[in-house]
mmCIF file of C-alpha atoms in Angstrom:
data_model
loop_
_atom_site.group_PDB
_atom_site.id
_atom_site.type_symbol
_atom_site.label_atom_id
_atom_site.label_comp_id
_atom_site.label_asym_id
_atom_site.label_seq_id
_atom_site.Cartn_x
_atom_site.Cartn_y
_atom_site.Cartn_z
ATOM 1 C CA UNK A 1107 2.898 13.109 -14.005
ATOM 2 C CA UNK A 1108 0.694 13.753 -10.707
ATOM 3 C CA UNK A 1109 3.755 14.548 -8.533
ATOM 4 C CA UNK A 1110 4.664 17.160 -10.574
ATOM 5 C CA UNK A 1111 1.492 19.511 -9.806
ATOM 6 C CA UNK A 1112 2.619 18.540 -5.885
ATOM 7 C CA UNK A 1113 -1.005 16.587 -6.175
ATOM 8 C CA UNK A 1114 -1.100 14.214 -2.223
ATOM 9 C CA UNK A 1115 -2.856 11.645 -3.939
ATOM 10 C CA UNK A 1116 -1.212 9.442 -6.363
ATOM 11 C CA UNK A 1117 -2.480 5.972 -7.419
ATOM 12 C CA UNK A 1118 -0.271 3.214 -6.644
ATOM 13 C CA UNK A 1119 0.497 -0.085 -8.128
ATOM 14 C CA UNK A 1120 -0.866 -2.850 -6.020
ATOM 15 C CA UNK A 1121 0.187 -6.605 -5.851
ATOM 16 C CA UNK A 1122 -2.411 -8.842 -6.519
ATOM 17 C CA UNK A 1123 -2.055 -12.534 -5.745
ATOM 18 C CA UNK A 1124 -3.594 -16.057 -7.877
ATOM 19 C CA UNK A 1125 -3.429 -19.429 -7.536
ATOM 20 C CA UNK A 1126 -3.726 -22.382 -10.142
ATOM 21 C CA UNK A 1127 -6.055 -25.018 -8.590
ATOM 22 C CA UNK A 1128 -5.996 -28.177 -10.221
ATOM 23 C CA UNK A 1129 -9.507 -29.912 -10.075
ATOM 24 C CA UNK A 1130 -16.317 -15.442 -6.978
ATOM 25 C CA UNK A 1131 -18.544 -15.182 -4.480
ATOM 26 C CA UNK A 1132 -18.834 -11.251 -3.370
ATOM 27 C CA UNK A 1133 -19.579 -13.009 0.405
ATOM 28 C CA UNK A 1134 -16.384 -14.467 0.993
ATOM 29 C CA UNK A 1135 -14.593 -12.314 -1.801
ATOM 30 C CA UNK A 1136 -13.667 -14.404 -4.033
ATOM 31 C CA UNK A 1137 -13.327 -15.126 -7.955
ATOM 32 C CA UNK A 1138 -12.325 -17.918 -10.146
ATOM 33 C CA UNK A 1139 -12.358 -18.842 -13.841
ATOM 34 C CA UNK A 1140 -11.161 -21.897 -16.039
ATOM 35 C CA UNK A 1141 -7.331 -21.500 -16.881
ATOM 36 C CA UNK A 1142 -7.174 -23.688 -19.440
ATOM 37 C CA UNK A 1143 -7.498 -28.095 -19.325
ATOM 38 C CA UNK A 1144 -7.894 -28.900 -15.950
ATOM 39 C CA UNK A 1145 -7.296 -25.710 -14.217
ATOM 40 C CA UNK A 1146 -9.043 -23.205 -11.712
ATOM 41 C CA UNK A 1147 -7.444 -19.663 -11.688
ATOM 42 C CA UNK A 1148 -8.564 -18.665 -8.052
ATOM 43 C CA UNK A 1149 -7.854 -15.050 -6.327
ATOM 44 C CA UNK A 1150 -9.241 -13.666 -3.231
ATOM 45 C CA UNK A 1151 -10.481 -9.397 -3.753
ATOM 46 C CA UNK A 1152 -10.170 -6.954 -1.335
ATOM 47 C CA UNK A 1153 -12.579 -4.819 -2.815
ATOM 48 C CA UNK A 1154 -10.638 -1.998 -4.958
ATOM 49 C CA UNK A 1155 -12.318 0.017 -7.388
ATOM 50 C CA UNK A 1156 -15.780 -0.253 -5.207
ATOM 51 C CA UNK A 1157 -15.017 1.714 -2.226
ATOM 52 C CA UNK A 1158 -16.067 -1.193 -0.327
ATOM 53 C CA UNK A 1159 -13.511 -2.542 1.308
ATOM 54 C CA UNK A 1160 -13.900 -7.028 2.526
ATOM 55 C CA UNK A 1161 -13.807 -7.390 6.809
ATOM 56 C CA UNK A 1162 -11.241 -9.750 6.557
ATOM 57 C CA UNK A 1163 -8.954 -8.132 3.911
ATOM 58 C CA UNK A 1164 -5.996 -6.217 4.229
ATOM 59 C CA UNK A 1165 -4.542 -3.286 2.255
ATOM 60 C CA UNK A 1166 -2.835 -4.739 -0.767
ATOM 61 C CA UNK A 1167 0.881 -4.704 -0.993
ATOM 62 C CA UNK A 1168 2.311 -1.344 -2.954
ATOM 63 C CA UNK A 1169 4.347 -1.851 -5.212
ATOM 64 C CA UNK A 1170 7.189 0.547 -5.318
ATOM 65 C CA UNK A 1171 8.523 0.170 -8.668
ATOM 66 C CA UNK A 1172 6.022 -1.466 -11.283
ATOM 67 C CA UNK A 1173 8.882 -2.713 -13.317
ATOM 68 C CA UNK A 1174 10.394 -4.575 -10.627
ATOM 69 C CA UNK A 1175 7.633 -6.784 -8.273
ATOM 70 C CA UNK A 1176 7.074 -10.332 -7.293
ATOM 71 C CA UNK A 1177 5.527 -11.457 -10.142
ATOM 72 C CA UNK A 1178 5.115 -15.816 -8.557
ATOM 73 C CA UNK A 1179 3.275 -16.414 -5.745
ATOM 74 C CA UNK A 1180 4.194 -17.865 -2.417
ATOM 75 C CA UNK A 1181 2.871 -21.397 -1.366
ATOM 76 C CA UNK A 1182 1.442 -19.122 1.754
ATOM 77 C CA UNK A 1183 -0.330 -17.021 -0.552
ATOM 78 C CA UNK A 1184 -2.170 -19.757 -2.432
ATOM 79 C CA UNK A 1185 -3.083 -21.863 0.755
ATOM 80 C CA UNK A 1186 -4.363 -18.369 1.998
ATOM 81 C CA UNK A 1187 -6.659 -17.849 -1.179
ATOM 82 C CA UNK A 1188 -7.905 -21.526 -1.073
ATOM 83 C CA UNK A 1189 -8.733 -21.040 2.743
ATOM 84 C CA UNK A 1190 -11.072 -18.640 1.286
ATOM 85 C CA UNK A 1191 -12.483 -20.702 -0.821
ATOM 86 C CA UNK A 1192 -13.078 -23.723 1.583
ATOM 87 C CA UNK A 1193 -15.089 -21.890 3.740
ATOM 88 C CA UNK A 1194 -17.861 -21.946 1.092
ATOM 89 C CA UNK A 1195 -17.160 -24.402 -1.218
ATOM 90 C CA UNK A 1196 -15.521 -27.385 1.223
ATOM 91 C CA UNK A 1197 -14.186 -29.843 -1.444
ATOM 92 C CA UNK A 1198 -11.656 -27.098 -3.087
ATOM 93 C CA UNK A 1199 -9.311 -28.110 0.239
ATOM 94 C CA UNK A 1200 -8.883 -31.265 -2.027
ATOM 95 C CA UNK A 1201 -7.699 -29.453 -5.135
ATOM 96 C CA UNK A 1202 -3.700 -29.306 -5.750
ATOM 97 C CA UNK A 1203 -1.714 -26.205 -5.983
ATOM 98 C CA UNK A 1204 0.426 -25.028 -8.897
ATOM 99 C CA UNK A 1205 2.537 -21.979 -8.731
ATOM 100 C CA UNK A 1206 0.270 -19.047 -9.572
ATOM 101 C CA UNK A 1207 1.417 -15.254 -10.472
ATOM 102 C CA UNK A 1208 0.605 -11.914 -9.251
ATOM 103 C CA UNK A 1209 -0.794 -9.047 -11.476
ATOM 104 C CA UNK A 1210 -0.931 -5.264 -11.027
ATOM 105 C CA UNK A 1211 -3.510 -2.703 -10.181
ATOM 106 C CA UNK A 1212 -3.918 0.856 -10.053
ATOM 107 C CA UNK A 1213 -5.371 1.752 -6.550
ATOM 108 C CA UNK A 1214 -6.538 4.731 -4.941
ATOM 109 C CA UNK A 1215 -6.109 5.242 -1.068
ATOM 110 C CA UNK A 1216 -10.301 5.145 -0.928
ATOM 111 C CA UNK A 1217 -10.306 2.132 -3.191
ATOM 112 C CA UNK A 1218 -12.055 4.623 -5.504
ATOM 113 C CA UNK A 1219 -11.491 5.257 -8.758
ATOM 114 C CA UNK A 1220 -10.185 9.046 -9.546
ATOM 115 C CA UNK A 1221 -11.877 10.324 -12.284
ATOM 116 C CA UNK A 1222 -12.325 14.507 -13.150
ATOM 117 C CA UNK A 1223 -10.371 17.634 -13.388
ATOM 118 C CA UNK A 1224 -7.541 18.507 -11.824
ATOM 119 C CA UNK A 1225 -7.842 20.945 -9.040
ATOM 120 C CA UNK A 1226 -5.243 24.224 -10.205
ATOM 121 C CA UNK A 1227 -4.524 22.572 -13.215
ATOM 122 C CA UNK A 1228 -6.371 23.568 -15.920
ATOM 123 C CA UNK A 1229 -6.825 21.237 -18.679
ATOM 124 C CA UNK A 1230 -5.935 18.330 -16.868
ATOM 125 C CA UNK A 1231 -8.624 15.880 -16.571
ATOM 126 C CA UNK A 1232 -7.462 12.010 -15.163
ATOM 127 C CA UNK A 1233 -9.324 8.706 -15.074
ATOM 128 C CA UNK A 1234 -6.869 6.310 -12.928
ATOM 129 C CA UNK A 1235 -7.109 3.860 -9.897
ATOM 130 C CA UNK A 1236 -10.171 1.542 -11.179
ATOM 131 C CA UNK A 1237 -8.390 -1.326 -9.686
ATOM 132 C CA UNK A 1238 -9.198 -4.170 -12.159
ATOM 133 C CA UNK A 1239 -13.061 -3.104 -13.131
ATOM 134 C CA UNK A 1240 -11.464 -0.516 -15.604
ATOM 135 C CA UNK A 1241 -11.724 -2.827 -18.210
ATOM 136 C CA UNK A 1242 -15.626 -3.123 -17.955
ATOM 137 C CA UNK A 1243 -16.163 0.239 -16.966
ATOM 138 C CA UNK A 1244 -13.903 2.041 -19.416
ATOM 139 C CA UNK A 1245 -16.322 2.368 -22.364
ATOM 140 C CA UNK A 1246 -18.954 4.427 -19.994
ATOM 141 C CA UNK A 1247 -16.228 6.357 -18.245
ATOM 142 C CA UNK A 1248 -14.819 7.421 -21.497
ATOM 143 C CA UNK A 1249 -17.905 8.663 -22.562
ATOM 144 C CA UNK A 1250 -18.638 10.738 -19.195
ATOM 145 C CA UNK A 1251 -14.922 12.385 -19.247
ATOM 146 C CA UNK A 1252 -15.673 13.116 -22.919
ATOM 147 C CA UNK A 1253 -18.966 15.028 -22.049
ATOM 148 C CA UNK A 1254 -16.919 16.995 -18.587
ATOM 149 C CA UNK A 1255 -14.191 17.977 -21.316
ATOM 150 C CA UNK A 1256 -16.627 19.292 -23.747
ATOM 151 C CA UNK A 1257 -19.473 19.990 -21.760
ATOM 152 C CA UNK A 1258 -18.445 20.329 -18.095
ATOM 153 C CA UNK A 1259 -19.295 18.996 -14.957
ATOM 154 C CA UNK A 1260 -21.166 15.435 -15.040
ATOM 155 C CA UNK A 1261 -22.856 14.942 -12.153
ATOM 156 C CA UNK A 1262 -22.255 10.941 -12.379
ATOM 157 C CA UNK A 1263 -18.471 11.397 -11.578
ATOM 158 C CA UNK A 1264 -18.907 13.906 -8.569
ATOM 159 C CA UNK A 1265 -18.082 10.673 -5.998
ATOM 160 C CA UNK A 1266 -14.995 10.327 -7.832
ATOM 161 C CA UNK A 1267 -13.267 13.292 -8.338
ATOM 162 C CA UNK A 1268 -9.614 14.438 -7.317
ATOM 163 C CA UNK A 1269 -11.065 17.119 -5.503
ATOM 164 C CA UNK A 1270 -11.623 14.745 -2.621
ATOM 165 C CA UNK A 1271 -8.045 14.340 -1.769
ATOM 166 C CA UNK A 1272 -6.844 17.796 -0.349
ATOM 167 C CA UNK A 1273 -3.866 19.330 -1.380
ATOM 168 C CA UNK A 1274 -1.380 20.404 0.813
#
């Protein structure tokens, strides 16, 4: 819908990699949760959605067409995320690996999310690119683009708006 209005910034879908460990820190980037009997879901975050953006992390891998990605992972890619992991917690280099999958995000190019009226559109108001936090953060967002649509400008999204991608 963006690239109609000609707008230069566009969120794109970005690869995201996990690995099943058989039996998150924000230092090494990390997260991990129970995946049912016996299992560790493990990924390694590059820090979309904050703006802050892990050393040792790369750009994620766009996606160019969201109906057609890599949905397994590579045995390279879950060795890479238990590397991670080993650093700080040694005896995970012990666990097994099971195939994993890869999800999708919505990324910004400033690992931002994009949240506010459109510049030269008026009427158009977007909330996109929250990488995975949207799901926590939706319920305050919502109410903050509620109050700029009926109220106008809320200071609380000014970091975040379109406006600081320049059109061409």
């Amino acid at each position: 819908m963006l690239s109609a209005i000609r707008w230069p910034c566009s969120t794109q879908p970005a690869r995201r990699d996990r690995s099943s460990l058989s039996p998150g820190d924000d230092i090494s980037c990390n997260y991990a949760r129970p995946d049912g009997d016996g299992l560790i879901l493990a990924g390694s975050w590059a820090g979309g959605g904050t703006g802050v953006r892990h050393e040792q992390a790369g750009r994620p891998r766009f996606v160019d067409n969201p109906d057609d990605y890599m949905e397994g992972v590579e045995e390279s890619e879950s060795v890479e995320i238990l590397e991670t992991f080993a650093t700080r917690v040694p005896a995970m280099a012990e666990l097994g690996i099971r195939p994993g999958y890869a999800g999708l995000y919505d990324m910004s190019p400033d690992d931002l999310p994009v949240i506010g009226a459109m510049p030269g559109v008026d009427g158009l108001f977007v909330s996109a690119g929250s990488s995975g936090h949207g799901f926590k953060t939706g319920p305050a967002v919502g109410e903050a683009v509620a109050r700029l649509v009926t109220e106008g400008a809320q200071p609380i999204l000014a970091p975040f708006s379109p406006s600081r991608f320049k059109v061409a």
